[in-house]
Short mmCIF file of C-alpha atoms in Angstrom, two decimals:
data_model
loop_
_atom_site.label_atom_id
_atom_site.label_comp_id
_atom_site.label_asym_id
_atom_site.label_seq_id
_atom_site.Cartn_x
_atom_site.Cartn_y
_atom_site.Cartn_z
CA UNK A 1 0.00 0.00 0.00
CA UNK A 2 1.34 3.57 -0.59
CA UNK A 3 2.55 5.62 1.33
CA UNK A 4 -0.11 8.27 0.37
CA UNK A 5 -3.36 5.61 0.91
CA UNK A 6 -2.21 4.95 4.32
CA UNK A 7 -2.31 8.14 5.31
CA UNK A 8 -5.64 8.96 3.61
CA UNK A 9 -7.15 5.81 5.46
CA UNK A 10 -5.93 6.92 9.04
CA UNK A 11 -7.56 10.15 7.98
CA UNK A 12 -4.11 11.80 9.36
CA UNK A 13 -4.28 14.85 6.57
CA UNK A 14 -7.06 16.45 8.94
CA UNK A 15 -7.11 16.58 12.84
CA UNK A 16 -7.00 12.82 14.10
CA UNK A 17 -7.05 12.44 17.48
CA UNK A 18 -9.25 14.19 19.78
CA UNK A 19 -6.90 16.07 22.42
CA UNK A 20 -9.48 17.11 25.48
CA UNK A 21 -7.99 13.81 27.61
CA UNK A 22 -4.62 14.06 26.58
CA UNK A 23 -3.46 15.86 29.62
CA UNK A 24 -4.62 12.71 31.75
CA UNK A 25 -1.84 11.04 33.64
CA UNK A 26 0.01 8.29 30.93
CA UNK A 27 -0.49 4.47 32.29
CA UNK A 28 2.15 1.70 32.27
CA UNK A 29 1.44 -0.64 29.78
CA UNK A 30 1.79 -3.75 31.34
CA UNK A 31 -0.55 -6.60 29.30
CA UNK A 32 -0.85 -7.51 25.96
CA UNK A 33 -4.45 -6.43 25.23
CA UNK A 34 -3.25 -2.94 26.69
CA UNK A 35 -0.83 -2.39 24.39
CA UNK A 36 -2.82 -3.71 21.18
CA UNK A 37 -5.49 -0.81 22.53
CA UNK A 38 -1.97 1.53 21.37
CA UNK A 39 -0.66 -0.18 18.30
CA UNK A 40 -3.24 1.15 15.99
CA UNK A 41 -2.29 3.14 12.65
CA UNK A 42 -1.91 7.08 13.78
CA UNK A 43 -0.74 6.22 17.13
CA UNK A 44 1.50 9.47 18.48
CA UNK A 45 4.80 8.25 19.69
CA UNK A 46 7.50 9.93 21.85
CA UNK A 47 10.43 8.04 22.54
CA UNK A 48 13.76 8.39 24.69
CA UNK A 49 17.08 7.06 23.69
CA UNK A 50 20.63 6.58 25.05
CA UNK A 51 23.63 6.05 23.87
CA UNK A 52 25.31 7.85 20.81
CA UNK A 53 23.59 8.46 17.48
CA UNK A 54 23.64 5.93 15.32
CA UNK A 55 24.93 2.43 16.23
CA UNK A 56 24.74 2.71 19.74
CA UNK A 57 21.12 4.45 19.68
CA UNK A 58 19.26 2.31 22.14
CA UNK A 59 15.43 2.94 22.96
CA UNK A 60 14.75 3.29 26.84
CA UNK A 61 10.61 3.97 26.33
CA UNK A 62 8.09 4.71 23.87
CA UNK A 63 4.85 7.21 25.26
CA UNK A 64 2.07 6.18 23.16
CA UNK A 65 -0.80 8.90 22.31
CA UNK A 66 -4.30 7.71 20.88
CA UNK A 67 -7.45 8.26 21.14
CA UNK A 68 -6.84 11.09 24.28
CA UNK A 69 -5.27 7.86 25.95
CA UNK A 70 -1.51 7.90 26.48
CA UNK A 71 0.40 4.47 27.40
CA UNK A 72 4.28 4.35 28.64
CA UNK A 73 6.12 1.25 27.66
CA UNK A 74 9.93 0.66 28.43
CA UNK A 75 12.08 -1.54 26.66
CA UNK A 76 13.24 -3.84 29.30
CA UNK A 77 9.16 -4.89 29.53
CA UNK A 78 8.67 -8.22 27.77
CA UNK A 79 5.95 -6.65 25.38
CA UNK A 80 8.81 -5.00 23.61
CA UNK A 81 8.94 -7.23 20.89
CA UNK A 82 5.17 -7.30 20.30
CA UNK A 83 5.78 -3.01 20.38
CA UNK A 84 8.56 -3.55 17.70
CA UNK A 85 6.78 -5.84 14.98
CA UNK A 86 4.20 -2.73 14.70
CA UNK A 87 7.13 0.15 15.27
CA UNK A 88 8.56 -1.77 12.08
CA UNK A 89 5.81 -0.65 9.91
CA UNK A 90 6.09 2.76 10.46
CA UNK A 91 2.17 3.25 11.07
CA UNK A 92 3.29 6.06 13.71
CA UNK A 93 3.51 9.46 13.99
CA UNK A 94 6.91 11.00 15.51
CA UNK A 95 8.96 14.27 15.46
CA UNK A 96 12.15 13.98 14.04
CA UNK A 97 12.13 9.84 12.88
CA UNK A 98 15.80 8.90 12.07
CA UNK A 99 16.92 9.25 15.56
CA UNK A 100 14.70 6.21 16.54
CA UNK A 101 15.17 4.82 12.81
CA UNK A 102 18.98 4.47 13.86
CA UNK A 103 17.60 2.87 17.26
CA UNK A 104 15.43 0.17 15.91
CA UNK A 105 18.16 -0.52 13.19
CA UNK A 106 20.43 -1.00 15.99
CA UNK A 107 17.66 -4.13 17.08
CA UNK A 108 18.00 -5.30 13.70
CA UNK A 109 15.10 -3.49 12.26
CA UNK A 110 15.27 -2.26 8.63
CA UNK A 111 14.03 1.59 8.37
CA UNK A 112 10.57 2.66 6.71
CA UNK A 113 8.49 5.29 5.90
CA UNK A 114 6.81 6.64 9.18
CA UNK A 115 3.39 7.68 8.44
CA UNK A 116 3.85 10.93 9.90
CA UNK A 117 6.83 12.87 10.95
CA UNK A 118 5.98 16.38 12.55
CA UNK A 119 9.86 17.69 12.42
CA UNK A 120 9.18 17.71 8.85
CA UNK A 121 6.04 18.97 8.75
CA UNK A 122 6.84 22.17 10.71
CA UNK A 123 9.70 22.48 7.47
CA UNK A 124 7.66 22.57 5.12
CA UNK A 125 5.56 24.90 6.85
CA UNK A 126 8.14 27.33 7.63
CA UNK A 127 11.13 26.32 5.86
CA UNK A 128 12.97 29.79 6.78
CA UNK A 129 12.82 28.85 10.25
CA UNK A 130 15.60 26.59 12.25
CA UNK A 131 13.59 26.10 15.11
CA UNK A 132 11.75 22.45 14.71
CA UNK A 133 13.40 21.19 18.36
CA UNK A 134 10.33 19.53 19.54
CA UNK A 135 10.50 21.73 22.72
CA UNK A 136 10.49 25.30 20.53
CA UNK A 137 7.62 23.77 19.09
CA UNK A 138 5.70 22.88 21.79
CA UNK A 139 6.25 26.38 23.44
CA UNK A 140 5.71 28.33 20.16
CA UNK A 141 2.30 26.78 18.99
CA UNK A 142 1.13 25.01 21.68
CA UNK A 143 2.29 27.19 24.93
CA UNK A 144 3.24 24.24 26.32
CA UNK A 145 7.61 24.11 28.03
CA UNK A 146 8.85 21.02 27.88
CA UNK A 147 11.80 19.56 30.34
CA UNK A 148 13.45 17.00 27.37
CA UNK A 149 16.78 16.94 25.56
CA UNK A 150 16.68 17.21 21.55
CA UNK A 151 15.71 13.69 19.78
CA UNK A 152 14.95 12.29 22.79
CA UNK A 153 18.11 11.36 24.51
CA UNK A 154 18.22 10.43 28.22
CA UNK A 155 19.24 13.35 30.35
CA UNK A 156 21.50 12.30 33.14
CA UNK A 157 20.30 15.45 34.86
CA UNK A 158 16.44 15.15 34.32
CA UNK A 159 15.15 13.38 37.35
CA UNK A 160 11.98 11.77 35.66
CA UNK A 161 11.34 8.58 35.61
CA UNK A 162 11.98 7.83 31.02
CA UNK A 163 8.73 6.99 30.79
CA UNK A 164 7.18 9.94 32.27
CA UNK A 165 9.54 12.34 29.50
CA UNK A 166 8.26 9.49 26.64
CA UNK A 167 4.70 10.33 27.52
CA UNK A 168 5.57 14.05 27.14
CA UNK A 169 6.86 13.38 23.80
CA UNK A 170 4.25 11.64 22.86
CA UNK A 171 1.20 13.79 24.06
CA UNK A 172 3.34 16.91 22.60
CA UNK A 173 3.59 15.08 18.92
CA UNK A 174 0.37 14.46 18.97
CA UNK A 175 -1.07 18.21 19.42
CA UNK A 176 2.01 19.06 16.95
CA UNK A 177 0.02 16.47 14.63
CA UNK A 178 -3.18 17.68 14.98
CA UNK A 179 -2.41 21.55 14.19
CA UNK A 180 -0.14 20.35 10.96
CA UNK A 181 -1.62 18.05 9.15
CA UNK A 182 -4.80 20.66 8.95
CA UNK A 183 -1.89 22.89 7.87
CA UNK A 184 -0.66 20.80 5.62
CA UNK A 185 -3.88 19.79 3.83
CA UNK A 186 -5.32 23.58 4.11
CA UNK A 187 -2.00 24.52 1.72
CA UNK A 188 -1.95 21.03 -0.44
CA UNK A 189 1.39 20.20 0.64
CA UNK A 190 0.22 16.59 2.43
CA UNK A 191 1.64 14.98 -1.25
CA UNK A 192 4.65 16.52 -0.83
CA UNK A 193 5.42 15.01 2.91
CA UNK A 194 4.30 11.86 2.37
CA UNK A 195 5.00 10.82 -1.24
CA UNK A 196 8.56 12.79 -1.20
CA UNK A 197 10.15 14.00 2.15
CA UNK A 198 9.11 10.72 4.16
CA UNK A 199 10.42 8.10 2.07
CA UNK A 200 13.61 9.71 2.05
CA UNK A 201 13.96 9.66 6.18
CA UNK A 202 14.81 5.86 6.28
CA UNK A 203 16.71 6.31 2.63
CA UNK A 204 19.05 9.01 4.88
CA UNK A 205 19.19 6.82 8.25
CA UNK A 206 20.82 3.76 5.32
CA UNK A 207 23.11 6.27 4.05
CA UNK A 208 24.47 7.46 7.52
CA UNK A 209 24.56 4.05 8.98
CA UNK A 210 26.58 2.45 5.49
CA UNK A 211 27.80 5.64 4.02
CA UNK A 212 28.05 6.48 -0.42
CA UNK A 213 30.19 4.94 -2.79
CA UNK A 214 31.36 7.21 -5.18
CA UNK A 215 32.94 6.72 -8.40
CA UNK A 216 36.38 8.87 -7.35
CA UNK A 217 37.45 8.78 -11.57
CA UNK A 218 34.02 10.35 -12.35
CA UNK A 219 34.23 12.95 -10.11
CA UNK A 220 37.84 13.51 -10.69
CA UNK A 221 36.48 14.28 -14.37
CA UNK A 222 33.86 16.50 -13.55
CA UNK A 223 36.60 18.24 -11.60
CA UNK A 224 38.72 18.64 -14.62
CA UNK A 225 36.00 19.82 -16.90
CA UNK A 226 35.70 22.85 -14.19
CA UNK A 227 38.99 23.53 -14.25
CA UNK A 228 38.92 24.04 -17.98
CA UNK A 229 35.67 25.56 -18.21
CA UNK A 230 37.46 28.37 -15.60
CA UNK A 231 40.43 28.43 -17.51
CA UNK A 232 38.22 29.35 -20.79
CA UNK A 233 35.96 31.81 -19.27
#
């Protein structure tokens, strides 16, 4: 299925999830009918990783937003690889993906398409801007300040327990959703983010994991025909 169809099926190009419970306190996931309440197409995620960017990215917890419920599951918690066959689809919504791309590559997960990715979408809105840090955003359209480090990462200095900043992450992404998508659709730009600037994410978390071959004679030719173009100019 495309890329575009999914997202016109989980009705994600207008506002998804109702937000009026999202405030509520986030509950530990701790059965498996619980979490298959979460694991539904359009779920919000916010997730917190340690270690360094990319191969030893590791995922501490995943906050899980639908349906103005929000779940908290860690990854020590032996649902984790139930959470991770439906994390491998990409049916999620997240701010800023390849972070947790390079994470579940690191459990031997291949990267995909997320269905959403609100980093992105706050790009396209307002490409001139350099300020799509999850917390700016949350301050600057929602009012809301936010006590996480950037992509997630565990702060040593942050006293919360990981699954209380996951839940933040996760209730935050999926206001973020909400207000974009309508954005989004209002200017006809949904195409754009999902059948163009989403596929690329896990093409870019390949790249920086394996890196580019280049053909060094090529390029060492195009160089030369500079050099000679200069010279004749």
């Amino acid at each position: 299925m495309s890329l575009l169809k999914r997202v016109q099926e989980s009705d994600i190009a207008g506002t998804v999830i109702a937000s009026k419970k999202v405030q509520k306190e986030a509950q530990k996931i701790e059965d498996a009918d619980a979490l298959a309440e979460f694991l539904k197409p359009g779920v919000a995620i916010g997730v917190v990783i340690e270690g360094v960017i990319p191969f030893d990215a590791r995922v501490r917890a995943v906050g899980l937003a639908i349906n103005g419920e929000i779940g908290v599951l860690e990854s020590n918690s032996p649902l984790w690889p139930q959470a991770l066959k439906f994390l491998a689809c990409g049916e999620y919504v997240i701010h800023d993906a390849k972070p947790f791309l390079h994470a579940l590559a690191n459990e031997g997960i291949e990267p995909a398409p997320v269905l959403f990715d609100t980093a992105i979408a706050s790009y396209l809105i307002a490409p001139g801007s350099r300020a799509h840090d999850l917390e700016v955003l949350a301050f600057t359209e929602l009012g809301i300040s936010m006590n996480v480090l950037e992509n997630g990462q565990a702060a040593l200095l942050d006293a919360r327990p990981v699954g209380q900043i996951a839940a933040e992450r996760a209730r935050i992404t999926q206001k973020l959703h909400e207000r974009f998508a309508k954005v989004l659709e209002d200017r006809q730009q949904i195409k754009l983010l999902v059948e163009m600037e989403l596929p690329l994410e896990p093409v870019l978390t390949t790249i920086e994991r394996r890196g580019v071959k280049l053909d060094s004679d090529f390029i060492a030719l195009l160089d030369m025909k500079s050099i000679i173009k200069w010279r004749l100019i």
